[in-house]
Amino acid sequence: MGIPTVPDRLIQQAISQVLTPIFDPEFSDSSYGFRPKRSAHDAVYKVREYIKEGFKIAVDMDLSKFFDTVNHDVLMHRVARKIKDKRVLKLIGKYLRAGAVVNGRLQVTRKGVPQGGPLSPLLANILLDDLDKELEKRGHRFVRYADDFLVLVKSQRAGVRVSQSIERFLNRRLKLKVNEKKSQVAKTDDTDFLGFTFKGKKIHWSDKAFQQFKWRIKRLTGRSWFVSMEYRMEKIAEYLRGWMNYFGISEYYRPIPEIDHWLRRRVRMCYWKQWRYVRTRVSNLLKMGTHPNVAIPMSFSRKGPWKCARTLATQTGMTIKWLKDQGLLSVKELWVNIHYPATAR
């Protein structure tokens, strides 16, 4: 990452706003990353469209350290095709070679585009537009989001052939390397694209994305995070909204109710941990309507908070409605709002 100073960000943003209307209209329709009125969801939907047409083999190629290895001469040659003002070209060149301060020392950048600057996404699209045009010329179905792209074909044999051909093009024309360990020719069911995979003709979030979700929720509901429950619930709600706004387009409903069960148990565990003393636990459970014959023995239990969170006492006290009143969002409700907005209203 190379984070520009405020004046540099302002100048880069100004350059980007002027150059985008010049370059963007001629970019490929199959390019979706960092472009006006286009999103990662649009790219995912396009992949699904190709799958429905019968293109179920994906050439999934990973560009090795793309932003760190961009050849400045190759990039500037492509910028200069449309920009003739030498002052602008010189300024862009200066930003590319500006270097970065690492551990207090300035390191020269002889190649690469620093991530984190407003101008970098546009420069990446300008460079990779040559790849888009080559794929279009060959008649391939493909989707690209920045340096992440898939080429969809109908057979494994065709996929291997296309993969080898693209790798040669990237090496010779754009001076980019393909990470062979992370690249593959596989069925779309086994392909991870922008955090999603495709089971048959349906969009699913990937296993990796779901594992990251669970890891983050565990952090937010960690027993050793000593914050108030009000603050904790705010952070959980904030994360759930953000995660579902992106991954909620998944068409796989089956795990949704189970996620809600697991989430409620994690939150009950937090409350139980905060109610450290027997008297506090008994008092709170009784206030919530738990029967004394259930609340009192449970409050004396030596079971850990995780096990206690799945007992009759905690579930009849900390009901679904009670947790909702405390601010806990339902993943199921968020999913329904995305897929059936009219029904949700």
Coordinates of C-alpha atoms in Angstrom, one line a residue:
M1 CA 0.0 0.0 0.0
G2 CA 1.1 3.5 -0.8
I3 CA -1.0 6.1 0.9
P4 CA -0.5 9.6 -0.7
T5 CA -0.5 12.8 1.4
V6 CA -3.6 15.0 1.3
P7 CA -2.3 17.3 -1.4
D8 CA -1.2 14.4 -3.5
R9 CA -4.6 12.7 -3.1
L10 CA -6.3 15.9 -4.2
I11 CA -4.1 16.2 -7.4
Q12 CA -4.4 12.5 -8.2
Q13 CA -8.2 12.7 -7.8
A14 CA -8.3 15.7 -10.1
I15 CA -6.2 13.8 -12.8
S16 CA -8.5 10.8 -12.4
Q17 CA -11.6 12.9 -12.9
V18 CA -10.3 14.4 -16.1
L19 CA -8.9 11.1 -17.6
T20 CA -11.8 8.9 -16.7
P21 CA -14.2 10.4 -19.3
I22 CA -11.5 10.1 -21.9
F23 CA -10.6 6.4 -21.3
D24 CA -13.7 4.8 -19.7
P25 CA -16.1 5.0 -22.7
E26 CA -13.8 2.8 -24.7
F27 CA -13.1 0.2 -22.0
S28 CA -14.6 -3.2 -22.5
D29 CA -18.2 -4.0 -21.4
S30 CA -16.7 -7.0 -19.6
S31 CA -14.6 -4.8 -17.3
Y32 CA -16.3 -3.9 -14.0
G33 CA -13.7 -2.8 -11.5
F34 CA -13.5 0.8 -10.4
R35 CA -15.8 2.1 -13.1
P36 CA -18.8 4.4 -12.9
K37 CA -22.1 2.6 -12.5
R38 CA -20.5 -0.8 -12.3
S39 CA -19.9 -3.0 -9.4
A40 CA -18.6 -6.4 -8.2
H41 CA -22.2 -7.7 -8.1
D42 CA -22.6 -6.8 -11.8
A43 CA -19.5 -8.9 -12.6
V44 CA -20.8 -11.9 -10.5
Y45 CA -24.2 -11.7 -12.3
K46 CA -22.5 -11.7 -15.7
V47 CA -20.5 -14.8 -14.8
R48 CA -23.8 -16.5 -13.8
E49 CA -25.3 -15.4 -17.2
Y50 CA -22.5 -17.1 -19.1
I51 CA -22.9 -20.3 -16.9
K52 CA -26.6 -20.4 -17.9
E53 CA -25.5 -20.3 -21.6
G54 CA -23.4 -23.4 -21.0
F55 CA -19.9 -22.0 -20.3
K56 CA -19.2 -24.0 -17.2
I57 CA -15.4 -24.2 -17.2
A58 CA -13.5 -21.2 -15.8
V59 CA -10.0 -20.1 -16.7
D60 CA -9.2 -18.5 -13.4
M61 CA -5.8 -16.7 -13.7
D62 CA -4.1 -14.9 -10.8
L63 CA -1.7 -12.1 -11.8
S64 CA 1.3 -12.4 -9.5
K65 CA 1.6 -9.2 -7.4
F66 CA 0.0 -7.2 -10.1
F67 CA 0.1 -3.7 -8.6
D68 CA 3.7 -4.2 -7.5
T69 CA 5.0 -5.4 -10.9
V70 CA 3.4 -3.1 -13.4
N71 CA 6.1 -2.0 -16.0
H72 CA 6.1 1.8 -16.0
D73 CA 7.2 2.1 -19.7
V74 CA 4.4 -0.3 -20.8
L75 CA 1.8 1.6 -18.8
M76 CA 2.9 5.1 -19.9
H77 CA 2.9 4.0 -23.5
R78 CA -0.8 3.1 -23.2
V79 CA -1.6 6.3 -21.4
A80 CA 0.2 8.3 -24.1
R81 CA -2.0 6.9 -26.8
K82 CA -4.8 9.3 -25.7
I83 CA -3.0 11.9 -23.6
K84 CA -0.6 14.1 -25.6
D85 CA 0.0 16.8 -22.9
K86 CA 3.5 16.1 -21.8
R87 CA 3.0 17.9 -18.5
V88 CA 0.3 15.5 -17.5
L89 CA 2.4 12.5 -18.6
K90 CA 5.3 13.8 -16.6
L91 CA 3.2 14.3 -13.5
I92 CA 1.8 10.7 -13.7
G93 CA 5.3 9.4 -14.2
K94 CA 6.5 11.3 -11.1
Y95 CA 3.7 9.6 -9.0
L96 CA 4.7 6.2 -10.3
R97 CA 8.3 6.8 -9.4
A98 CA 7.7 8.7 -6.2
G99 CA 8.7 5.8 -3.9
A100 CA 7.4 5.0 -0.5
V101 CA 8.6 5.5 3.1
V102 CA 9.0 2.1 4.8
N103 CA 10.2 2.0 8.4
G104 CA 11.3 5.6 8.1
R105 CA 13.4 5.1 4.9
L106 CA 12.5 6.2 1.3
Q107 CA 12.4 3.2 -1.1
V108 CA 12.6 4.0 -4.8
T109 CA 9.8 2.4 -7.0
R110 CA 11.2 1.4 -10.3
K111 CA 8.0 -0.6 -11.2
G112 CA 4.5 -1.0 -9.9
V113 CA 1.5 1.2 -9.2
P114 CA 1.0 2.1 -5.5
Q115 CA -2.2 0.8 -4.1
G116 CA -4.2 3.3 -2.1
G117 CA -4.1 6.3 -4.5
P118 CA -7.1 7.6 -6.4
L119 CA -5.3 7.3 -9.7
S120 CA -4.1 3.7 -9.4
P121 CA -7.4 1.9 -10.3
L122 CA -7.7 3.9 -13.5
L123 CA -4.1 3.2 -14.5
A124 CA -4.7 -0.5 -13.8
N125 CA -7.7 -0.5 -16.1
I126 CA -5.8 1.4 -18.8
L127 CA -3.0 -1.3 -18.8
L128 CA -5.4 -4.3 -18.7
D129 CA -7.6 -2.9 -21.4
D130 CA -5.2 -4.4 -23.9
L131 CA -6.0 -7.8 -22.4
D132 CA -9.7 -7.1 -22.6
K133 CA -9.5 -6.1 -26.3
E134 CA -7.4 -9.3 -27.1
L135 CA -10.0 -11.5 -25.4
E136 CA -12.8 -9.7 -27.3
K137 CA -11.0 -10.1 -30.6
R138 CA -10.8 -13.9 -29.9
G139 CA -14.5 -14.0 -29.1
H140 CA -14.1 -15.2 -25.5
R141 CA -16.7 -14.8 -22.8
F142 CA -14.9 -13.2 -19.9
V143 CA -15.4 -11.0 -16.8
R144 CA -12.7 -8.8 -15.3
Y145 CA -12.7 -6.8 -12.0
A146 CA -9.4 -4.9 -11.8
D147 CA -6.7 -7.7 -11.8
D148 CA -9.2 -10.5 -11.0
F149 CA -10.7 -12.1 -14.1
L150 CA -12.3 -15.2 -15.4
V151 CA -12.6 -16.5 -18.9
L152 CA -15.5 -18.9 -19.4
V153 CA -15.3 -21.8 -21.9
K154 CA -17.3 -25.0 -22.5
S155 CA -14.6 -27.7 -22.1
Q156 CA -11.5 -28.4 -20.0
R157 CA -9.4 -28.9 -23.2
A158 CA -10.4 -25.4 -24.4
G159 CA -9.7 -24.0 -21.0
V160 CA -6.1 -25.3 -21.0
R161 CA -5.5 -23.9 -24.5
V162 CA -6.9 -20.5 -23.6
S163 CA -4.9 -20.4 -20.3
Q164 CA -1.6 -21.0 -22.1
S165 CA -2.4 -18.5 -24.8
I166 CA -3.4 -15.7 -22.3
E167 CA -0.3 -16.3 -20.2
R168 CA 1.9 -15.8 -23.3
F169 CA 0.1 -12.6 -24.1
L170 CA 0.4 -11.2 -20.6
N171 CA 4.2 -12.1 -20.5
R172 CA 5.1 -10.7 -23.9
R173 CA 2.8 -7.7 -24.4
L174 CA 2.1 -6.5 -20.9
K175 CA 5.2 -7.8 -19.0
L176 CA 3.0 -9.4 -16.4
K177 CA 3.5 -12.7 -14.7
V178 CA 0.8 -15.3 -13.9
N179 CA 0.9 -17.0 -10.5
E180 CA 0.7 -20.6 -11.6
K181 CA 0.0 -21.9 -8.0
K182 CA -3.1 -19.8 -7.7
S183 CA -4.3 -20.1 -11.3
Q184 CA -6.4 -23.0 -12.5
V185 CA -8.8 -24.3 -15.2
A186 CA -11.7 -25.8 -13.3
K187 CA -15.5 -26.1 -13.2
T188 CA -17.2 -22.9 -12.1
D189 CA -18.5 -24.9 -9.0
D190 CA -14.8 -25.0 -7.8
T191 CA -14.0 -21.4 -8.7
D192 CA -13.8 -18.5 -6.3
F193 CA -14.5 -15.1 -7.9
L194 CA -14.8 -11.9 -5.8
G195 CA -15.7 -14.0 -2.8
F196 CA -18.4 -16.0 -4.6
T197 CA -18.7 -19.4 -6.2
F198 CA -21.3 -20.9 -8.4
K199 CA -23.2 -24.1 -7.6
G200 CA -24.9 -25.1 -10.8
K201 CA -26.5 -21.9 -12.0
K202 CA -26.8 -20.3 -8.5
I203 CA -24.5 -17.8 -6.8
H204 CA -23.1 -18.8 -3.4
W205 CA -20.7 -17.1 -1.1
S206 CA -17.4 -19.0 -1.1
D207 CA -16.2 -21.2 1.8
K208 CA -13.3 -18.8 2.4
A209 CA -15.6 -15.8 2.6
F210 CA -17.8 -17.6 5.1
Q211 CA -14.9 -18.7 7.2
Q212 CA -13.8 -15.0 7.4
F213 CA -17.3 -14.1 8.4
K214 CA -17.3 -16.6 11.3
W215 CA -13.8 -15.5 12.4
R216 CA -14.9 -11.8 12.5
I217 CA -18.1 -12.6 14.5
K218 CA -16.1 -14.6 16.9
R219 CA -13.8 -11.6 17.4
L220 CA -16.9 -9.3 18.0
T221 CA -18.4 -11.8 20.4
G222 CA -15.1 -12.8 22.1
R223 CA -15.4 -13.3 25.8
S224 CA -12.2 -11.4 26.4
W225 CA -13.3 -8.2 24.7
F226 CA -14.2 -6.1 27.7
V227 CA -16.7 -3.6 26.2
S228 CA -20.3 -2.8 27.1
M229 CA -23.0 -5.0 25.4
E230 CA -24.5 -1.9 23.8
Y231 CA -21.2 -1.1 22.0
R232 CA -20.7 -4.7 21.1
M233 CA -24.2 -5.0 19.6
E234 CA -23.6 -1.8 17.6
K235 CA -20.4 -3.3 16.1
I236 CA -22.1 -6.6 15.3
A237 CA -25.0 -4.9 13.6
E238 CA -22.6 -2.7 11.6
Y239 CA -20.6 -5.7 10.4
L240 CA -23.7 -7.8 9.6
R241 CA -25.2 -5.0 7.5
G242 CA -21.9 -4.5 5.6
W243 CA -21.4 -8.2 5.1
M244 CA -24.9 -8.9 3.9
N245 CA -25.0 -5.9 1.6
Y246 CA -22.2 -7.6 -0.3
F247 CA -22.6 -11.3 0.2
G248 CA -26.4 -11.2 0.6
I249 CA -26.9 -11.8 -3.2
S250 CA -26.0 -15.4 -2.5
E251 CA -29.0 -17.5 -3.7
Y252 CA -28.2 -20.4 -1.2
Y253 CA -30.7 -20.1 1.6
R254 CA -30.1 -23.4 3.5
P255 CA -27.3 -22.1 5.9
I256 CA -29.1 -18.8 6.7
P257 CA -31.3 -20.1 9.6
E258 CA -28.4 -22.0 11.1
I259 CA -26.2 -18.8 11.0
D260 CA -28.9 -17.0 13.0
H261 CA -29.0 -19.8 15.6
W262 CA -25.2 -19.7 15.9
L263 CA -25.2 -15.9 16.1
R264 CA -27.8 -15.8 18.9
R265 CA -25.9 -18.4 20.9
R266 CA -22.7 -16.3 20.6
V267 CA -24.5 -13.2 21.9
R268 CA -26.2 -15.2 24.7
M269 CA -22.7 -16.4 25.7
C270 CA -21.5 -12.8 25.9
Y271 CA -24.4 -11.8 28.2
W272 CA -23.8 -14.9 30.4
K273 CA -20.1 -14.1 30.7
Q274 CA -20.9 -10.5 31.7
W275 CA -23.4 -11.7 34.4
R276 CA -20.5 -13.0 36.4
Y277 CA -22.2 -13.6 39.7
V278 CA -24.9 -16.1 40.6
R279 CA -27.1 -13.4 42.1
T280 CA -26.9 -11.4 38.9
R281 CA -27.7 -14.3 36.7
V282 CA -30.7 -15.4 38.7
S283 CA -32.1 -11.9 38.9
N284 CA -31.8 -11.2 35.2
L285 CA -33.3 -14.6 34.2
L286 CA -36.2 -14.1 36.5
K287 CA -36.9 -10.6 35.1
M288 CA -36.9 -12.1 31.6
G289 CA -39.6 -14.6 32.6
T290 CA -37.5 -17.8 33.1
H291 CA -39.1 -20.1 35.7
P292 CA -37.2 -20.2 39.0
N293 CA -36.9 -24.0 38.9
V294 CA -34.9 -23.5 35.7
A295 CA -33.1 -20.2 36.4
I296 CA -31.7 -20.9 39.8
P297 CA -30.0 -24.3 39.1
M298 CA -28.6 -23.0 35.8
S299 CA -27.1 -20.0 37.6
F300 CA -25.1 -22.3 39.8
S301 CA -23.9 -24.4 36.9
R302 CA -20.2 -24.8 36.4
K303 CA -20.6 -25.3 32.6
G304 CA -18.7 -22.8 30.4
P305 CA -20.5 -19.8 28.9
W306 CA -20.7 -21.4 25.5
K307 CA -22.5 -24.5 26.8
C308 CA -24.8 -22.4 29.1
A309 CA -25.8 -20.3 26.1
R310 CA -27.7 -23.3 24.7
T311 CA -29.7 -24.2 27.7
L312 CA -33.4 -23.9 28.4
A313 CA -32.7 -21.2 31.0
T314 CA -30.8 -18.8 28.7
Q315 CA -33.1 -19.4 25.7
T316 CA -36.4 -18.8 27.6
G317 CA -34.8 -15.7 29.2
M318 CA -32.9 -14.3 26.3
T319 CA -35.5 -14.9 23.7
I320 CA -35.3 -14.1 20.0
K321 CA -37.5 -11.1 20.6
W322 CA -35.4 -9.9 23.6
L323 CA -32.2 -10.2 21.6
K324 CA -33.8 -8.2 18.7
D325 CA -34.8 -5.5 21.2
Q326 CA -31.2 -5.3 22.3
G327 CA -30.2 -4.6 18.7
L328 CA -29.2 -8.0 17.3
L329 CA -30.0 -8.2 13.6
S330 CA -31.3 -11.3 11.9
V331 CA -29.3 -12.6 8.9
K332 CA -32.5 -14.2 7.7
E333 CA -34.4 -10.9 7.7
L334 CA -31.5 -9.2 5.9
W335 CA -31.4 -11.9 3.3
V336 CA -35.2 -11.7 2.7
N337 CA -35.0 -7.9 2.4
I338 CA -32.4 -8.3 -0.4
H339 CA -34.2 -11.1 -2.3
Y340 CA -37.8 -10.3 -1.6
P341 CA -38.0 -6.6 -0.8
A342 CA -41.7 -6.3 -1.5
T343 CA -42.5 -9.2 0.9
A344 CA -40.2 -7.8 3.6
R345 CA -42.1 -4.5 3.6

